[in-house]
Short mmCIF file of C-alpha atoms in Angstrom, two decimals:
data_model
loop_
_atom_site.label_atom_id
_atom_site.label_comp_id
_atom_site.label_asym_id
_atom_site.label_seq_id
_atom_site.Cartn_x
_atom_site.Cartn_y
_atom_site.Cartn_z
CA MET A 4 -7.73 -27.38 9.46
CA SER A 5 -6.00 -27.08 6.26
CA THR A 6 -8.26 -26.81 3.30
CA ARG A 7 -7.11 -27.29 -0.16
CA ASN A 8 -8.27 -26.57 -3.38
CA THR A 9 -11.38 -28.46 -1.46
CA SER A 10 -15.12 -28.05 -0.98
CA HIS A 11 -17.39 -29.28 2.00
CA THR A 12 -20.67 -30.18 -0.15
CA SER A 13 -22.15 -31.84 3.17
CA PRO A 14 -23.46 -30.21 6.04
CA LEU A 15 -20.57 -29.87 8.44
CA THR A 16 -20.50 -28.30 11.62
CA CYS A 17 -18.09 -27.45 13.32
CA TYR A 18 -17.23 -25.18 16.19
CA PHE A 19 -13.71 -24.10 16.86
CA LYS A 20 -11.65 -22.35 19.92
CA LEU A 21 -7.92 -21.53 19.20
CA ALA A 22 -7.26 -23.27 15.48
CA GLU A 23 -7.65 -21.41 12.10
CA ALA A 24 -8.84 -22.77 8.90
CA HIS A 25 -6.80 -21.84 6.14
CA CYS A 26 -7.81 -22.12 2.39
CA LYS A 27 -5.23 -22.23 -0.51
CA GLY A 28 -7.66 -22.52 -2.91
CA SER A 29 -11.24 -22.48 -4.02
CA CYS A 30 -13.08 -24.50 -0.76
CA THR A 31 -16.76 -23.11 1.32
CA LEU A 32 -16.56 -23.63 4.51
CA GLN A 33 -20.16 -24.78 5.66
CA ASN A 34 -22.01 -23.34 9.14
CA VAL A 35 -19.26 -23.69 11.19
CA TRP A 36 -18.82 -21.66 13.62
CA TRP A 37 -16.66 -20.19 15.95
CA GLU A 38 -17.39 -19.85 19.73
CA ASP A 39 -13.15 -18.38 20.97
CA VAL A 40 -11.93 -16.80 17.48
CA GLY A 41 -9.19 -15.52 18.26
CA GLU A 42 -6.83 -13.50 16.29
CA ASP A 43 -8.31 -15.34 12.65
CA ALA A 44 -11.62 -17.43 12.52
CA ALA A 45 -10.67 -18.18 9.02
CA THR A 46 -7.54 -17.38 6.16
CA PHE A 47 -7.92 -17.09 1.84
CA LYS A 48 -4.92 -17.75 0.51
CA GLY A 49 -5.48 -18.64 -3.27
CA LYS A 50 -3.19 -16.97 -5.90
CA SER A 51 -5.54 -17.46 -9.42
CA SER A 52 -7.70 -14.90 -9.77
CA SER A 53 -10.31 -17.21 -10.34
CA SER A 54 -10.46 -18.47 -6.75
CA VAL A 55 -13.30 -18.59 -5.09
CA TYR A 56 -13.76 -18.46 -1.33
CA THR A 57 -17.72 -19.99 0.28
CA VAL A 58 -19.01 -19.29 3.49
CA SER A 59 -22.18 -19.73 3.64
CA GLY A 60 -23.65 -19.79 7.31
CA GLY A 61 -22.43 -19.74 10.84
CA GLY A 62 -21.03 -17.51 12.80
CA ALA A 63 -18.01 -16.31 15.13
CA LYS A 64 -17.77 -14.16 18.17
CA GLU A 65 -14.49 -13.46 20.54
CA ALA A 66 -12.01 -12.29 17.30
CA SER A 67 -10.27 -9.78 18.61
CA ASP A 68 -8.63 -8.78 15.58
CA LYS A 69 -10.18 -10.41 11.93
CA VAL A 70 -12.26 -12.89 11.87
CA PHE A 71 -12.00 -13.57 7.48
CA GLN A 72 -8.68 -12.78 6.64
CA PHE A 73 -8.06 -12.92 2.41
CA ASN A 74 -4.40 -12.20 1.95
CA GLY A 75 -5.07 -14.80 -1.87
CA ALA A 76 -6.58 -13.48 -5.07
CA GLY A 77 -10.16 -13.95 -6.10
CA THR A 78 -14.15 -13.55 -4.70
CA LEU A 79 -14.86 -13.85 -1.15
CA ASN A 80 -18.73 -14.64 -1.12
CA VAL A 81 -20.17 -14.39 2.67
CA SER A 82 -23.89 -15.30 3.21
CA ASN A 83 -26.14 -16.06 7.00
CA PHE A 84 -23.10 -15.78 7.97
CA ALA A 85 -23.60 -14.05 12.35
CA VAL A 86 -20.27 -11.90 14.41
CA LYS A 87 -20.39 -10.59 17.42
CA ASN A 88 -17.37 -8.64 19.49
CA PHE A 89 -15.38 -8.20 16.20
CA GLY A 90 -12.05 -5.61 15.44
CA THR A 91 -13.00 -6.22 11.54
CA PHE A 92 -15.59 -9.00 10.11
CA VAL A 93 -13.15 -9.45 6.87
CA ARG A 94 -10.19 -7.23 5.78
CA SER A 95 -7.86 -8.33 3.31
CA CYS A 96 -4.64 -7.74 3.51
CA GLY A 97 -2.67 -4.93 3.72
CA ASN A 98 0.61 -5.48 4.02
CA CYS A 99 0.85 -9.31 2.41
CA SER A 100 5.04 -9.23 0.03
CA THR A 101 1.69 -9.83 -2.69
CA GLN A 102 -1.19 -8.27 -4.01
CA TYR A 103 -3.56 -9.22 -5.79
CA LYS A 104 -7.44 -7.56 -6.25
CA ARG A 105 -10.05 -9.30 -4.03
CA THR A 106 -13.49 -9.36 -4.70
CA ILE A 107 -15.24 -9.44 -2.08
CA ASN A 108 -19.45 -10.07 -0.74
CA LEU A 109 -21.29 -10.12 2.02
CA ASN A 110 -24.67 -10.89 2.29
CA THR A 111 -27.54 -11.23 4.80
CA ILE A 112 -25.28 -10.72 7.66
CA GLU A 113 -25.67 -9.94 11.44
CA VAL A 114 -23.65 -7.68 12.95
CA ASN A 115 -23.56 -7.38 17.03
CA TRP A 116 -22.02 -5.27 18.63
CA LYS A 117 -18.92 -4.59 19.13
CA GLY A 118 -17.15 -4.03 16.33
CA GLY A 119 -14.56 -2.14 14.62
CA ARG A 120 -15.45 -2.56 11.57
CA ILE A 121 -17.80 -4.92 8.68
CA ALA A 122 -14.55 -5.01 5.88
CA GLY A 123 -11.18 -3.39 4.74
CA ILE A 124 -10.18 -3.16 1.45
CA ASN A 125 -7.63 -1.97 -0.45
CA THR A 126 -8.84 0.88 -2.88
CA ASN A 127 -5.15 0.05 -4.72
CA TYR A 128 -5.19 -2.72 -5.76
CA GLY A 129 -8.66 -2.60 -7.10
CA ASP A 130 -10.44 -4.15 -4.14
CA SER A 131 -14.24 -4.08 -3.11
CA VAL A 132 -16.52 -5.11 -1.36
CA THR A 133 -20.65 -5.81 -1.80
CA LEU A 134 -23.00 -5.34 1.41
CA ARG A 135 -26.51 -6.55 1.63
CA ASN A 136 -28.74 -7.96 3.82
CA ILE A 137 -26.52 -6.30 6.38
CA THR A 138 -28.67 -6.16 9.56
CA VAL A 139 -26.35 -4.36 12.43
CA ILE A 140 -28.27 -4.83 15.85
CA GLY A 141 -26.43 -2.93 19.03
CA ASP A 142 -25.10 -0.10 17.65
CA SER A 143 -27.46 2.28 17.66
CA SER A 144 -24.40 5.42 17.57
CA LYS A 145 -23.09 3.48 14.03
CA LYS A 146 -19.91 2.88 15.03
CA ILE A 147 -18.76 -0.10 13.49
CA ILE A 148 -17.44 1.47 10.85
CA PRO A 149 -19.33 -0.52 6.68
CA CYS A 150 -16.46 -0.52 5.00
CA GLN A 151 -12.93 0.68 5.86
CA LYS A 152 -10.47 1.78 2.89
CA TYR A 153 -7.05 1.73 3.25
CA ILE A 154 -4.22 2.17 0.82
CA GLY A 155 -2.04 -0.62 0.80
CA ASN A 156 1.31 -1.89 0.27
CA ASN A 157 4.13 -5.38 -0.35
CA THR A 158 5.46 -3.86 2.27
CA GLY A 159 5.37 -5.29 5.16
CA LYS A 160 4.43 -1.20 6.62
CA GLU A 161 0.86 -0.51 8.49
CA PRO A 162 -1.48 0.74 5.52
CA SER A 163 -2.76 4.13 5.46
CA THR A 164 -6.58 4.21 5.82
CA ASN A 165 -8.06 7.29 2.61
CA GLY A 166 -12.39 7.23 3.37
CA SER A 167 -15.08 4.49 4.51
CA ASP A 168 -17.63 5.81 2.42
CA ALA A 169 -19.51 3.81 -0.02
CA ASP A 170 -18.87 5.76 -3.11
CA GLY A 171 -19.70 2.72 -5.76
CA THR A 172 -16.37 0.95 -6.71
CA TYR A 173 -15.36 0.27 -4.14
CA CYS A 174 -17.06 0.21 -1.32
CA LYS A 175 -20.61 -0.02 -2.60
CA TYR A 176 -24.00 -1.06 -0.30
CA GLY A 177 -26.72 2.03 -0.30
CA SER A 178 -28.67 2.92 2.80
CA SER A 179 -31.50 0.19 1.97
CA ASP A 180 -28.33 -2.07 2.33
CA ILE A 181 -27.43 -1.85 6.00
CA THR A 182 -30.70 -1.79 8.91
CA TYR A 183 -29.47 -1.20 12.98
CA ARG A 184 -31.76 -2.37 15.60
#
C-alpha cells in the first residue's frame, strides 16, 4: 500500500499480511490492523518538516523488527493502538543517508509482551518522543525499554546507543505515563 499525500478521513479497516504501508507525505492510517507484520508495518518518508503522519486506532503483531519506521521529516502521532510481539514499536531511522529531526507522540498505546523497545530516537538529530497513557501487559520484570536513545548517522552503519532514561528533552515521559499490568 503506498500513500502519497493522502488522508483517509473515513474509517479504513485493513488486514495486511506481508504488506507495508508507505506514506510519502502527510497521511492518516485509521483502524488498520496488521496481523503478521514481518519487518515493518508502515514507513513514513516525507521530506518536509511540516509533514504530519497520524496512526489512529488499530494494532499490529508479529513484527520481527519494527512496527513503524520513521525515515522522513516531521511529526508522527500514534494513538489508540495495540502492539504485540515486536522488536521496536517506533524507530527513527538511525542510518538513513538523509537525516531529519523527528517528533514522535505516542498516546494510549497497549504494549503486550514480548517486545524490545517502545521507541528508538536519534538524540544527535534532535529527535524526541513523548509517551502518554502507555499500558504494558505481561512484562512484570520491565524488560521492554520505553525509549532507547541512539547516535544516528548518515553512513549506513548501525547506530550506537546512548542511554534509555526519561530526560524531558528527547525521551519525554514520567512514571505515571506508563502502567504495568
